[in-house]
Tab-separated table of N, CA, C and O in Angstrom:
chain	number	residue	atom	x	y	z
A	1	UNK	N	0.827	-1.192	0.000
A	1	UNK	CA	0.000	0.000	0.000
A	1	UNK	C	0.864	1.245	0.000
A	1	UNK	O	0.646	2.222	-0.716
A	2	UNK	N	1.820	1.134	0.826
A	2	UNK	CA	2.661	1.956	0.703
A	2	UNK	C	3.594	2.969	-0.577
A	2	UNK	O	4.028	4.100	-0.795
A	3	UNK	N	3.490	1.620	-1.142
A	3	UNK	CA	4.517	1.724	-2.610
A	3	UNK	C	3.389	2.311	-3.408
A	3	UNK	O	3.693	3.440	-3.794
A	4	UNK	N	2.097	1.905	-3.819
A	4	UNK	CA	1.423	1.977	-4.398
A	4	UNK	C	0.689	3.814	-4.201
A	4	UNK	O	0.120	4.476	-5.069
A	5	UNK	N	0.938	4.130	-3.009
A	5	UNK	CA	0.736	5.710	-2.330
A	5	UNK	C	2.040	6.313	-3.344
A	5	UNK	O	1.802	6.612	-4.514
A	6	UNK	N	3.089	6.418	-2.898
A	6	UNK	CA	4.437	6.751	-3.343
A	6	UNK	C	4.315	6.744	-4.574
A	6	UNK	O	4.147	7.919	-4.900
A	7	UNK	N	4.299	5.986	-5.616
A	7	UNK	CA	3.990	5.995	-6.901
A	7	UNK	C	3.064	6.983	-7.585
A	7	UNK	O	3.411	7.597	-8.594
A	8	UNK	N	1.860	7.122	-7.002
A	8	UNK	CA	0.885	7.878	-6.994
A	8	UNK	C	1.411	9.308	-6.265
A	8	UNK	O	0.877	10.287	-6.788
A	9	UNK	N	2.146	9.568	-5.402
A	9	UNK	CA	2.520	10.982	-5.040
A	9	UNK	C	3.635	11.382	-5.832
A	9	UNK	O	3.723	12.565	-6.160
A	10	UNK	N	4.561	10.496	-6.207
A	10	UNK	CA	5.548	11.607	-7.619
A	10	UNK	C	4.609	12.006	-8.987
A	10	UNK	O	4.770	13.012	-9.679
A	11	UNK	N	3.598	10.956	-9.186
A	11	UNK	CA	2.378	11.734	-9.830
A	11	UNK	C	2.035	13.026	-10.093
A	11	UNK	O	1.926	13.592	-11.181
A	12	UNK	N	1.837	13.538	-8.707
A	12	UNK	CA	0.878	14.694	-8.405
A	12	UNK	C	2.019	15.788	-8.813
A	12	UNK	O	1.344	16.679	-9.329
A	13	UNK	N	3.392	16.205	-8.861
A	13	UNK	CA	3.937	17.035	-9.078
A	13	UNK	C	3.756	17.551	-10.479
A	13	UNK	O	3.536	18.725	-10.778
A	14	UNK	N	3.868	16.598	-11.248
A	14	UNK	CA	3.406	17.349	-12.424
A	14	UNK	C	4.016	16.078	-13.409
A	14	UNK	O	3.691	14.920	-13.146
A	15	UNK	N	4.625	16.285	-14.185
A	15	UNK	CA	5.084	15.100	-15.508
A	15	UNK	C	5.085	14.321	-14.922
A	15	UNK	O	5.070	14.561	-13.715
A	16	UNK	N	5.106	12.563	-15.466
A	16	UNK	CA	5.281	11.432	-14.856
A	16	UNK	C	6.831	11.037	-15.836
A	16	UNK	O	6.917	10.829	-17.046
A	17	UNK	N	8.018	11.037	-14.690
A	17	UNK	CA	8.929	10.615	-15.196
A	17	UNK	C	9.489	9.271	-14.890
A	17	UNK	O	9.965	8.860	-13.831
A	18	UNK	N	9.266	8.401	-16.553
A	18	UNK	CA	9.445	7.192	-16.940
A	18	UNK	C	10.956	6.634	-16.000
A	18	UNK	O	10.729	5.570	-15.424
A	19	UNK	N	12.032	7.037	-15.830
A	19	UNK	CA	13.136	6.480	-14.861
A	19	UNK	C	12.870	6.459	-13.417
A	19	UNK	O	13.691	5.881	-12.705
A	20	UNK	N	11.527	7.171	-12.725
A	20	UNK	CA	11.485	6.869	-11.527
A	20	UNK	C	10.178	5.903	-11.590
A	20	UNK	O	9.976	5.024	-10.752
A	21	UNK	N	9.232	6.199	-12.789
A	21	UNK	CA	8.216	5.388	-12.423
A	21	UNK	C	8.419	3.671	-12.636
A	21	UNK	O	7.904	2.786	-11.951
A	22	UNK	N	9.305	3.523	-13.769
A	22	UNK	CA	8.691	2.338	-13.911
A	22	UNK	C	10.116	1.144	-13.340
A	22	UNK	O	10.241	0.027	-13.843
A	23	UNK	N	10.849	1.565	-12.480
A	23	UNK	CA	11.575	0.883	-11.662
A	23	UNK	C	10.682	0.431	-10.246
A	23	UNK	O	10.938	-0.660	-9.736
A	24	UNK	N	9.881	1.105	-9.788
A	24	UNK	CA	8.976	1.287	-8.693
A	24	UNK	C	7.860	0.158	-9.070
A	24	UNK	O	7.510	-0.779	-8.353
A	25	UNK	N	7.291	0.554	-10.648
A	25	UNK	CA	5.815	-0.373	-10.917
A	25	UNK	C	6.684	-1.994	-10.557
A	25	UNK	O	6.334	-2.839	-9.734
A	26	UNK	N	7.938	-2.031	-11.526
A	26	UNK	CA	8.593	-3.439	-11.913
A	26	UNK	C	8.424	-3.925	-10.461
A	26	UNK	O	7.657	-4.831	-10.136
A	27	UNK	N	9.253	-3.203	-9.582
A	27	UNK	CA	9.032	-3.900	-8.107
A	27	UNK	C	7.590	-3.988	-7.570
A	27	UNK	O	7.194	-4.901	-6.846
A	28	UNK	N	6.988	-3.152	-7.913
A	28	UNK	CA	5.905	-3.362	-6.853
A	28	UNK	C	5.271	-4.633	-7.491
A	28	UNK	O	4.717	-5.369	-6.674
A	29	UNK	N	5.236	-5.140	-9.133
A	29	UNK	CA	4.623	-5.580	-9.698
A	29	UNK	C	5.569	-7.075	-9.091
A	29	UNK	O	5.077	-8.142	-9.455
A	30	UNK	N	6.367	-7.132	-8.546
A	30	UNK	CA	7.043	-8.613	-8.716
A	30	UNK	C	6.650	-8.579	-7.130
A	30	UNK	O	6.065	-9.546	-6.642
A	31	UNK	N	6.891	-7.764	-6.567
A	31	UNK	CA	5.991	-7.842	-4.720
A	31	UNK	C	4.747	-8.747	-4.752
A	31	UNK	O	4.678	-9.831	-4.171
A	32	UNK	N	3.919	-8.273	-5.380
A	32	UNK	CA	2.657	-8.599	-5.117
A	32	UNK	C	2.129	-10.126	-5.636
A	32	UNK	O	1.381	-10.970	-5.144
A	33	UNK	N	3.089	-10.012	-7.174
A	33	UNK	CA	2.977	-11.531	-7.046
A	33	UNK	C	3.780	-12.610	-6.443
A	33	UNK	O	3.455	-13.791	-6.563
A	34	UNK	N	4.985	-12.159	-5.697
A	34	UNK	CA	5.438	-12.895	-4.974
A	34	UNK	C	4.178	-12.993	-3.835
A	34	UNK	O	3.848	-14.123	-3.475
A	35	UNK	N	3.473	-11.814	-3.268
A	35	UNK	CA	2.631	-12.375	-2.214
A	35	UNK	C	1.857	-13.271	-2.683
A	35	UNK	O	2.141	-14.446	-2.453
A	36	UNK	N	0.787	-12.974	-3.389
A	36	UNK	CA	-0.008	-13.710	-3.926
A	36	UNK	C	0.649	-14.966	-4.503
A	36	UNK	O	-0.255	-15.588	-5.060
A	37	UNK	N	1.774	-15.608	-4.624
A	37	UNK	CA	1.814	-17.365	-4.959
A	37	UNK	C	2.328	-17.588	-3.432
A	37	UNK	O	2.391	-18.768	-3.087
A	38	UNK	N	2.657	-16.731	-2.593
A	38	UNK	CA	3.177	-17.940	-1.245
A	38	UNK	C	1.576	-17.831	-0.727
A	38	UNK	O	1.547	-18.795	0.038
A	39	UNK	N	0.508	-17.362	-0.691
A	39	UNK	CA	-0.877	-17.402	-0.373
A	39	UNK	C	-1.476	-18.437	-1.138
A	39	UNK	O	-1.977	-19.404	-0.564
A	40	UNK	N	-1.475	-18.333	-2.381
A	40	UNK	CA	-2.253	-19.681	-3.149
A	40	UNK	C	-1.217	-20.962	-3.491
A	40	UNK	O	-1.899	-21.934	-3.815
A	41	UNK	N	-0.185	-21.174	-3.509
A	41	UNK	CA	0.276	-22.099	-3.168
A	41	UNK	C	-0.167	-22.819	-2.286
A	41	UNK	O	-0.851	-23.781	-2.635
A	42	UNK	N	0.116	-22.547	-0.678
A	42	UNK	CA	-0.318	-23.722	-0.026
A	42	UNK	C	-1.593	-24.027	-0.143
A	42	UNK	O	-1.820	-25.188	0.197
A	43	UNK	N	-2.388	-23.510	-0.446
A	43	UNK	CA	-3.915	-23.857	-1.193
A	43	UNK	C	-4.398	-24.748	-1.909
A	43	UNK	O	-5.292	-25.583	-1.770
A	44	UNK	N	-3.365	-24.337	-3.066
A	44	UNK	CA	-3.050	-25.166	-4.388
A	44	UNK	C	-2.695	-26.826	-3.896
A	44	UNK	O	-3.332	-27.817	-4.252
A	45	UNK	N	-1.844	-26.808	-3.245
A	45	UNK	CA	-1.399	-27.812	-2.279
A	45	UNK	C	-2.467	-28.695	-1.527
A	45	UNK	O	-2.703	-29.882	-1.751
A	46	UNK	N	-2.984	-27.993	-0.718
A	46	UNK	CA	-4.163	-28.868	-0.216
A	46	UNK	C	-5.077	-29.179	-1.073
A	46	UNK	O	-5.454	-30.345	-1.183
A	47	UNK	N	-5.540	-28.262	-1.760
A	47	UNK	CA	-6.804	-28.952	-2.994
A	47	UNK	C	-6.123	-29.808	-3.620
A	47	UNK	O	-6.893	-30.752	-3.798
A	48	UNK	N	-4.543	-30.194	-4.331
A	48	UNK	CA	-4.436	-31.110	-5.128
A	48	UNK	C	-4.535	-32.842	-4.247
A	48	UNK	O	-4.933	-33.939	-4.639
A	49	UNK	N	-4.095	-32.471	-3.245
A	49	UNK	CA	-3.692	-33.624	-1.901
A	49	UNK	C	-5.344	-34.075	-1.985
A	49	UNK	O	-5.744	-35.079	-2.576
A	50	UNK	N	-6.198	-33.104	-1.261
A	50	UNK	CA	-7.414	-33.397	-1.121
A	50	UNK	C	-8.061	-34.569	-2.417
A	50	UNK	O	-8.381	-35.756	-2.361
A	51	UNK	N	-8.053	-33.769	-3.294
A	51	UNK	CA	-8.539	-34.519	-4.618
A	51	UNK	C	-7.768	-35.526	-5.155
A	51	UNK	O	-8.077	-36.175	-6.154
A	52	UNK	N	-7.073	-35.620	-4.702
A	52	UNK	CA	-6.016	-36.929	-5.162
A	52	UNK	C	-6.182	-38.145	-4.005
A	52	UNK	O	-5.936	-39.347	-4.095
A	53	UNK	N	-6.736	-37.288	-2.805
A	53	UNK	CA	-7.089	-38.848	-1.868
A	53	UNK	C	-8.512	-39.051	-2.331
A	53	UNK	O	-8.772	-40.123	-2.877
A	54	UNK	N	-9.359	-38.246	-2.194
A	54	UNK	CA	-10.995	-38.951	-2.946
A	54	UNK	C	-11.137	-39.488	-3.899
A	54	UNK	O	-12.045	-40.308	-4.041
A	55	UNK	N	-10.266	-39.182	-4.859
A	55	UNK	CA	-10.194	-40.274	-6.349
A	55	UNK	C	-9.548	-41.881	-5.645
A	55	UNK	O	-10.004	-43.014	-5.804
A	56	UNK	N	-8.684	-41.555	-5.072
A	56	UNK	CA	-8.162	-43.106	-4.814
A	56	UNK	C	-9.530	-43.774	-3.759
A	56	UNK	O	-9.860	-44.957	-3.846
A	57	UNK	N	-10.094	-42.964	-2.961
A	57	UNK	CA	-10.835	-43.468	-2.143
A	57	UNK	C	-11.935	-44.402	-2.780
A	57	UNK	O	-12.181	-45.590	-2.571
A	58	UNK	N	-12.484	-43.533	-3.575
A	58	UNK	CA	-13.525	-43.469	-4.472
A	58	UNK	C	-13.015	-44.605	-5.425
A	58	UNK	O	-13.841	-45.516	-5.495
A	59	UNK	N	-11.753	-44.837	-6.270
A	59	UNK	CA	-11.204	-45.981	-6.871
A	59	UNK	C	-11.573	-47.033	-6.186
A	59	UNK	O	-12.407	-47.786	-6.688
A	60	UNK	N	-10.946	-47.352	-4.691
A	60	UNK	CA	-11.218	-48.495	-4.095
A	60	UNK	C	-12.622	-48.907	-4.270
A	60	UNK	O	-12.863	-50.003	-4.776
A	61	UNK	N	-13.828	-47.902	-3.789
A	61	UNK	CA	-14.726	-48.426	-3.722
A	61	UNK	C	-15.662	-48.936	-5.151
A	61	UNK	O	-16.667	-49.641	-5.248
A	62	UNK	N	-14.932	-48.320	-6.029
A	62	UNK	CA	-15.458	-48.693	-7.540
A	62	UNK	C	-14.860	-49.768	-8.228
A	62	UNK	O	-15.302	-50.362	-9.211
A	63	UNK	N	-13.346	-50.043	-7.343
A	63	UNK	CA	-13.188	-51.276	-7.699
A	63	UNK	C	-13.980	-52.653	-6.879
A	63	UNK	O	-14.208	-53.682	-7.516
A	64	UNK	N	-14.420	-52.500	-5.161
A	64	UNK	CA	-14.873	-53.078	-5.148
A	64	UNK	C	-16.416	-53.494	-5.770
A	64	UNK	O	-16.755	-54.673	-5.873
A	65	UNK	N	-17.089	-52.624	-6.075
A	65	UNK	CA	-18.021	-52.444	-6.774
A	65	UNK	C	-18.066	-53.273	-8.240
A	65	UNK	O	-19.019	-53.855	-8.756
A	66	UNK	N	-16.936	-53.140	-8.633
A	66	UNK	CA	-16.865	-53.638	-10.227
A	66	UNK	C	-16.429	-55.338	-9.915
A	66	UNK	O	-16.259	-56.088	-10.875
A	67	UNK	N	-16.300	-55.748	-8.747
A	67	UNK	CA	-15.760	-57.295	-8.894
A	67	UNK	C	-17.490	-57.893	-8.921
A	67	UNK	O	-17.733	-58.908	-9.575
A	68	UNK	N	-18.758	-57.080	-8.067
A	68	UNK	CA	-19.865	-57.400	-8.209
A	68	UNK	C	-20.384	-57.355	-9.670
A	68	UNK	O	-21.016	-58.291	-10.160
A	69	UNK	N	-20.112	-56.328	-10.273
A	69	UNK	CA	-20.830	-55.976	-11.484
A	69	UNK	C	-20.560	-56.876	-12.496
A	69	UNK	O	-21.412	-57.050	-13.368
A	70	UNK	N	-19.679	-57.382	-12.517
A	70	UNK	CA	-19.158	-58.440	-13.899
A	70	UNK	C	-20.419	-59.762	-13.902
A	70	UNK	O	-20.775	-60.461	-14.851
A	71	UNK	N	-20.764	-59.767	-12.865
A	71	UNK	CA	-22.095	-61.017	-13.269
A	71	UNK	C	-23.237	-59.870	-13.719
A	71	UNK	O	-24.256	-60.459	-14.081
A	72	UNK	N	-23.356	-58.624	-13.795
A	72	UNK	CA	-24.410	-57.968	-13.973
A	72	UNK	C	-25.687	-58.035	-13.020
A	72	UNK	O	-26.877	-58.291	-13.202
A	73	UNK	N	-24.970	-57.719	-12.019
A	73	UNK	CA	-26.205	-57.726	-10.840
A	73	UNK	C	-26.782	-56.362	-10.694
A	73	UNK	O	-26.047	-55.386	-10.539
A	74	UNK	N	-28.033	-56.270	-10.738
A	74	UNK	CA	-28.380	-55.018	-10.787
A	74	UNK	C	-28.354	-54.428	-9.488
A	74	UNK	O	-28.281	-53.226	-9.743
A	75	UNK	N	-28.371	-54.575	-8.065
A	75	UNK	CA	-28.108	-54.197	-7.047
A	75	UNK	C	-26.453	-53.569	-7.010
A	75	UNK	O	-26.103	-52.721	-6.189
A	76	UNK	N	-25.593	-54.121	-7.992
A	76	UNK	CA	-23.933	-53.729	-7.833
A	76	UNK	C	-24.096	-52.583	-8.666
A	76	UNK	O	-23.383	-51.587	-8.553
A	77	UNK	N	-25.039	-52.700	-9.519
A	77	UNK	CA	-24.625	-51.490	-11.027
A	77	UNK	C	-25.127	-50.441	-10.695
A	77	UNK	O	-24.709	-49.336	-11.041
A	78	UNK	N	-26.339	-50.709	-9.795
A	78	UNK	CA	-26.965	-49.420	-8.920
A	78	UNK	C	-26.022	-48.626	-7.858
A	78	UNK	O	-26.244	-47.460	-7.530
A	79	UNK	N	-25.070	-49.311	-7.423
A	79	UNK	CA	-24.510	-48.724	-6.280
A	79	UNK	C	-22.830	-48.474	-7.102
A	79	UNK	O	-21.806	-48.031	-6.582
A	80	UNK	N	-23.026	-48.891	-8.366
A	80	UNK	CA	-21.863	-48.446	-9.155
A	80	UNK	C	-22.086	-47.210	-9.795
A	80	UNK	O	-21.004	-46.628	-9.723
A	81	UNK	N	-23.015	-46.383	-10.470
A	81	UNK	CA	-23.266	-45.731	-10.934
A	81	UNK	C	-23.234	-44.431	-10.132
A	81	UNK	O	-22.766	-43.428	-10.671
A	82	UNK	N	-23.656	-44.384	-8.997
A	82	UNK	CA	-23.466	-42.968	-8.259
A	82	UNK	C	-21.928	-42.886	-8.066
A	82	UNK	O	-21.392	-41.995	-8.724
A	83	UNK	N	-21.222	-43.549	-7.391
A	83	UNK	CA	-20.035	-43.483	-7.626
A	83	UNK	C	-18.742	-43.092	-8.938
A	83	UNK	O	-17.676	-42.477	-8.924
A	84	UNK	N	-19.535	-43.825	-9.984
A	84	UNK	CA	-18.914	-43.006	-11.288
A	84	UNK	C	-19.158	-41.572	-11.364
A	84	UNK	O	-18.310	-40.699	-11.555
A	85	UNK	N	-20.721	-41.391	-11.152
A	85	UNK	CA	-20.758	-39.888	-11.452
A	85	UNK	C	-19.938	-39.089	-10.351
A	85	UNK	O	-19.237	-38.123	-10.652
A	86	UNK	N	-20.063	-39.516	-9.181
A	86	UNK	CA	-19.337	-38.621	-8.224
A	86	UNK	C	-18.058	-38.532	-8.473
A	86	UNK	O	-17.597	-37.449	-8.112
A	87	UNK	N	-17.030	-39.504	-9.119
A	87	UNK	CA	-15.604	-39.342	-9.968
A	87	UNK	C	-15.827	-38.513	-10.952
A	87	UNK	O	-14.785	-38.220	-11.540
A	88	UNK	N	-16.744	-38.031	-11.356
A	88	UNK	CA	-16.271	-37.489	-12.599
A	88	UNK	C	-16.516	-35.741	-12.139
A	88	UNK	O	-16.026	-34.757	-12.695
A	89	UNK	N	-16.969	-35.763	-11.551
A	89	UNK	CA	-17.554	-35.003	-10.504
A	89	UNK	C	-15.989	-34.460	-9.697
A	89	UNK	O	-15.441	-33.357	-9.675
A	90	UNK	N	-15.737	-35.360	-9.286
A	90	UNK	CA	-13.947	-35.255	-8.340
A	90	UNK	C	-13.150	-34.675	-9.271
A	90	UNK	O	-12.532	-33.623	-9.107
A	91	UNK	N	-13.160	-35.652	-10.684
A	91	UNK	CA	-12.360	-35.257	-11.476
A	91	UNK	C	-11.950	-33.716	-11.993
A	91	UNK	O	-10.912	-33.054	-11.991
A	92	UNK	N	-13.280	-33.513	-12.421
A	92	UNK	CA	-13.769	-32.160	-12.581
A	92	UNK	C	-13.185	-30.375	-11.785
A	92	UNK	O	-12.828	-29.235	-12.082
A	93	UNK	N	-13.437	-31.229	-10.726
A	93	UNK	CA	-12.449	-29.796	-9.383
A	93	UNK	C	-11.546	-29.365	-9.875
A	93	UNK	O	-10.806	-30.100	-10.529
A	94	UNK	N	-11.291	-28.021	-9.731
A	94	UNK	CA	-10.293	-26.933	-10.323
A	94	UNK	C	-9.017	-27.321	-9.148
A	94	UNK	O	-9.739	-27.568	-8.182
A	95	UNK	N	-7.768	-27.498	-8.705
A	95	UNK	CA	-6.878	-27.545	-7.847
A	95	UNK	C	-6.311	-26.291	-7.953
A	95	UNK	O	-5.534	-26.145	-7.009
A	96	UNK	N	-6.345	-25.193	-8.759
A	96	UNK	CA	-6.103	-23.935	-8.407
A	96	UNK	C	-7.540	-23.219	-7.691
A	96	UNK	O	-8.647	-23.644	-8.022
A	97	UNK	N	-7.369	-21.935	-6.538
A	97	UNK	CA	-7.941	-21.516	-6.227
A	97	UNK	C	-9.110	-20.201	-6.979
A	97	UNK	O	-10.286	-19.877	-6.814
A	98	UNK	N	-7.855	-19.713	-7.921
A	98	UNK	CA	-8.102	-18.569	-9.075
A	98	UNK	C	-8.624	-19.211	-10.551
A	98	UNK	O	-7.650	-19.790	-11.032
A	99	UNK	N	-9.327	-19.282	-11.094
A	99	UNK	CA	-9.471	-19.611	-12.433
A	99	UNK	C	-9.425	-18.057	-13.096
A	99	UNK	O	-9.228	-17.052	-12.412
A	100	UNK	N	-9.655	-18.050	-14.636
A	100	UNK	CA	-9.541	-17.074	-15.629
A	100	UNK	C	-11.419	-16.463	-15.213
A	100	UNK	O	-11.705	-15.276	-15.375
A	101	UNK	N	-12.184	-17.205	-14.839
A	101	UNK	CA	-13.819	-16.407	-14.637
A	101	UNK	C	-13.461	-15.306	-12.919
A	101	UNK	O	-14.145	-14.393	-12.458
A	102	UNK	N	-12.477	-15.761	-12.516
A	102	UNK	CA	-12.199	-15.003	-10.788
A	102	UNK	C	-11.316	-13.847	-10.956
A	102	UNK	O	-11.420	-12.688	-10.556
A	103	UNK	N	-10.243	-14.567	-11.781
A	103	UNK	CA	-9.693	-12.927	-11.949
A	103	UNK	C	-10.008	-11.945	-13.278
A	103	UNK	O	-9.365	-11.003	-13.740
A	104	UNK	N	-11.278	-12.571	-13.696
A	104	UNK	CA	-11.445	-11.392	-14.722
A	104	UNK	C	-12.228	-10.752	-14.484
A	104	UNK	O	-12.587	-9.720	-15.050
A	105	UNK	N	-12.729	-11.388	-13.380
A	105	UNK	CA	-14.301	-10.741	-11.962
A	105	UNK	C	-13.136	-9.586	-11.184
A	105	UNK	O	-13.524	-8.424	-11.057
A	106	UNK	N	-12.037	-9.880	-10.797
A	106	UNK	CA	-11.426	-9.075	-10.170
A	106	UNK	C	-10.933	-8.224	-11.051
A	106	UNK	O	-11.490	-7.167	-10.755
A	107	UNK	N	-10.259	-8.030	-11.921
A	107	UNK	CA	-9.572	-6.925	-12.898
A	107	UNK	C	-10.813	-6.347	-12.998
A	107	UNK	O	-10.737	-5.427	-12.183
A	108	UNK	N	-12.220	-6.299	-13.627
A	108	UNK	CA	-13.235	-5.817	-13.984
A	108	UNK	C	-13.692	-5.148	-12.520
A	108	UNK	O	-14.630	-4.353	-12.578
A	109	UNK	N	-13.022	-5.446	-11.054
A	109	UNK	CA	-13.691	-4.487	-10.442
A	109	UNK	C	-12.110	-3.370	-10.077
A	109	UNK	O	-12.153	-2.201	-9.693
A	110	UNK	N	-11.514	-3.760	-10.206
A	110	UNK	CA	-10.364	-2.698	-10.632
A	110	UNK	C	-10.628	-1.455	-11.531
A	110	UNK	O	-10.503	-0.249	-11.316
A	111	UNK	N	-11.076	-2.239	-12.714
A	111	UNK	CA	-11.010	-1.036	-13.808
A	111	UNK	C	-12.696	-0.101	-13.648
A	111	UNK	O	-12.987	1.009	-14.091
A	112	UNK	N	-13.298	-0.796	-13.080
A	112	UNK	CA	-14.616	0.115	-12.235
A	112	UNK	C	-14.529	1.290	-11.641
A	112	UNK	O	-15.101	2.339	-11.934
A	113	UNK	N	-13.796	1.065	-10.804
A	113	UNK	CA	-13.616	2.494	-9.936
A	113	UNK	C	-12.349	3.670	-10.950
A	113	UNK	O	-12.487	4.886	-11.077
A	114	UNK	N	-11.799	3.261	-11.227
A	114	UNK	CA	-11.111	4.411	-12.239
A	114	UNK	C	-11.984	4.615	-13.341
A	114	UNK	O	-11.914	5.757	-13.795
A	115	UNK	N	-12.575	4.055	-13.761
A	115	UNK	CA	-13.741	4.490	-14.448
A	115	UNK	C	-14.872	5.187	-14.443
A	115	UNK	O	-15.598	5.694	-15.298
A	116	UNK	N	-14.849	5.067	-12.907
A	116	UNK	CA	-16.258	5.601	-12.207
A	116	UNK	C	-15.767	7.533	-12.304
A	116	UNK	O	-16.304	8.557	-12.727
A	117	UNK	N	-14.212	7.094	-11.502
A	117	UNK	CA	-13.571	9.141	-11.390
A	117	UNK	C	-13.508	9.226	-12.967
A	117	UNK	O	-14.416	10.012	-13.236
A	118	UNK	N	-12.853	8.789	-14.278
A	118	UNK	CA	-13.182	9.490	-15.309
A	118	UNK	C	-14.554	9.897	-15.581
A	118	UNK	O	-14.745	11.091	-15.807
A	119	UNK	N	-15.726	8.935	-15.598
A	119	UNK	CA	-17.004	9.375	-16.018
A	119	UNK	C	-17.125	10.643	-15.026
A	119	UNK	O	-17.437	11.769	-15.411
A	120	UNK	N	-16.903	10.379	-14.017
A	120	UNK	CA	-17.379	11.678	-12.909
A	120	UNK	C	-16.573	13.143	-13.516
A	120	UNK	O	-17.228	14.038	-14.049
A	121	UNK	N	-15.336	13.206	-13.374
A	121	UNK	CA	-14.747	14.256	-14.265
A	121	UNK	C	-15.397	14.684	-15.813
A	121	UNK	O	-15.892	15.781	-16.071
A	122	UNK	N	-15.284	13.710	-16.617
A	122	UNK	CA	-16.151	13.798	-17.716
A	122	UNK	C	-17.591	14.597	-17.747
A	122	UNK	O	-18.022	15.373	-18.601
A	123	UNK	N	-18.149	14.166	-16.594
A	123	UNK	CA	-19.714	14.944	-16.421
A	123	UNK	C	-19.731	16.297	-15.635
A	123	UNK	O	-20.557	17.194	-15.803
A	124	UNK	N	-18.608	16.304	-14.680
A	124	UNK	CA	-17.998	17.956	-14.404
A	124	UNK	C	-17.693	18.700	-15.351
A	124	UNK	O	-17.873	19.879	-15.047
A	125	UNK	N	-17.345	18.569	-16.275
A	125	UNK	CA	-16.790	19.119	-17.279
A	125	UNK	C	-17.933	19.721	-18.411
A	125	UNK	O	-18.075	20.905	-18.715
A	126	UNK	N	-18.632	18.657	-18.893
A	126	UNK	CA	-19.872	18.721	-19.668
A	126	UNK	C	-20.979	19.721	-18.818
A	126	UNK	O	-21.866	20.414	-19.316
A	127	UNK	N	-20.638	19.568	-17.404
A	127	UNK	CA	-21.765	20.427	-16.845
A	127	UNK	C	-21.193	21.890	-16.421
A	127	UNK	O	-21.737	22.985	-16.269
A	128	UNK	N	-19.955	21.459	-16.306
A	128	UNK	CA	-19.637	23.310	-16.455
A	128	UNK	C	-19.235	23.855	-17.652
A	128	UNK	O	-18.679	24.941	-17.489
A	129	UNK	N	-19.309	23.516	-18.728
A	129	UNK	CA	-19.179	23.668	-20.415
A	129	UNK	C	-20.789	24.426	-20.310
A	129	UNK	O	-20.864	25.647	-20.175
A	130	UNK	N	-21.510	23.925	-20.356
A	130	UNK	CA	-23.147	24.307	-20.430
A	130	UNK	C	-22.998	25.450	-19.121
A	130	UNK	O	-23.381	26.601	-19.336
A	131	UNK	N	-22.660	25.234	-18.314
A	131	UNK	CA	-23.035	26.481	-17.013
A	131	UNK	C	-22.175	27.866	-17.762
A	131	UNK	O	-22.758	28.923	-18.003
A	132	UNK	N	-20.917	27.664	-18.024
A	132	UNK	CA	-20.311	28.708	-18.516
A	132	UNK	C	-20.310	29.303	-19.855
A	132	UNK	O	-19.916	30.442	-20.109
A	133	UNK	N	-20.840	28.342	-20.807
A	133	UNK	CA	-21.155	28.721	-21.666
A	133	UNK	C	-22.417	28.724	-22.667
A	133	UNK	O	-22.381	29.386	-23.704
């Protein structure tokens, strides 16, 4: 937050000069994603662990399941079938925390609020254009 203030206050003087700014963005920009992977990492970590023991779990029990099914008993194929779907189902789970629909939900509320102060300036402007003239 800090950096991100600082950046924004050599701003306000007047020109934005390219040798102080963009040594500052580079770092701040490699900061943040250093935070953000030691945060979703261990995440990443547990969801893959997690989903990698319910598939095996879920294996066992579909293998025991399938030593019934080979005579075609319909009591085994019944109690085989929820189990497939629920693998595919397991399978399915994202092991990252972020997909491309989360952070494009997040960039899109980023670019909101700077959008919001241009339109607002924009309509100051238009309304004192008409007041003054």
């Amino acid at each position: 937050t800090g950096a991100v203030a600082s950046l924004s206050i050599m701003w306000l003087g007047g020109a934005v000069d390219p040798w102080t700014t963009i040594p500052g963005a580079v770092l701040l920009l490699g900061a943040v994603c250093y935070l953000s992977l030691t945060v979703l990492w261990p995440v990443h970590r547990v969801l893959r662990d997690a989903r990698q023991a319910e598939l095996r779990r879920l294996q066992v029990r579909i293998d025991a399941c399938g030593d019934a099914s080979q005579t075609l008993d319909p009591d085994a194929l019944a109690a085989l079938a929820p189990l497939l779907v629920y693998r595919s189902e397991i399978s399915g789970v994202r092991e990252w925390p972020l997909d491309l629909g989360v952070l494009t939900r997040f960039g899109l509320y980023l670019f909101i609020v700077p959008m919001t102060w241009v339109g607002a300036a924009l309509i100051e402007y238009v309304v004192g254009f008409f007041i003054e003239g």
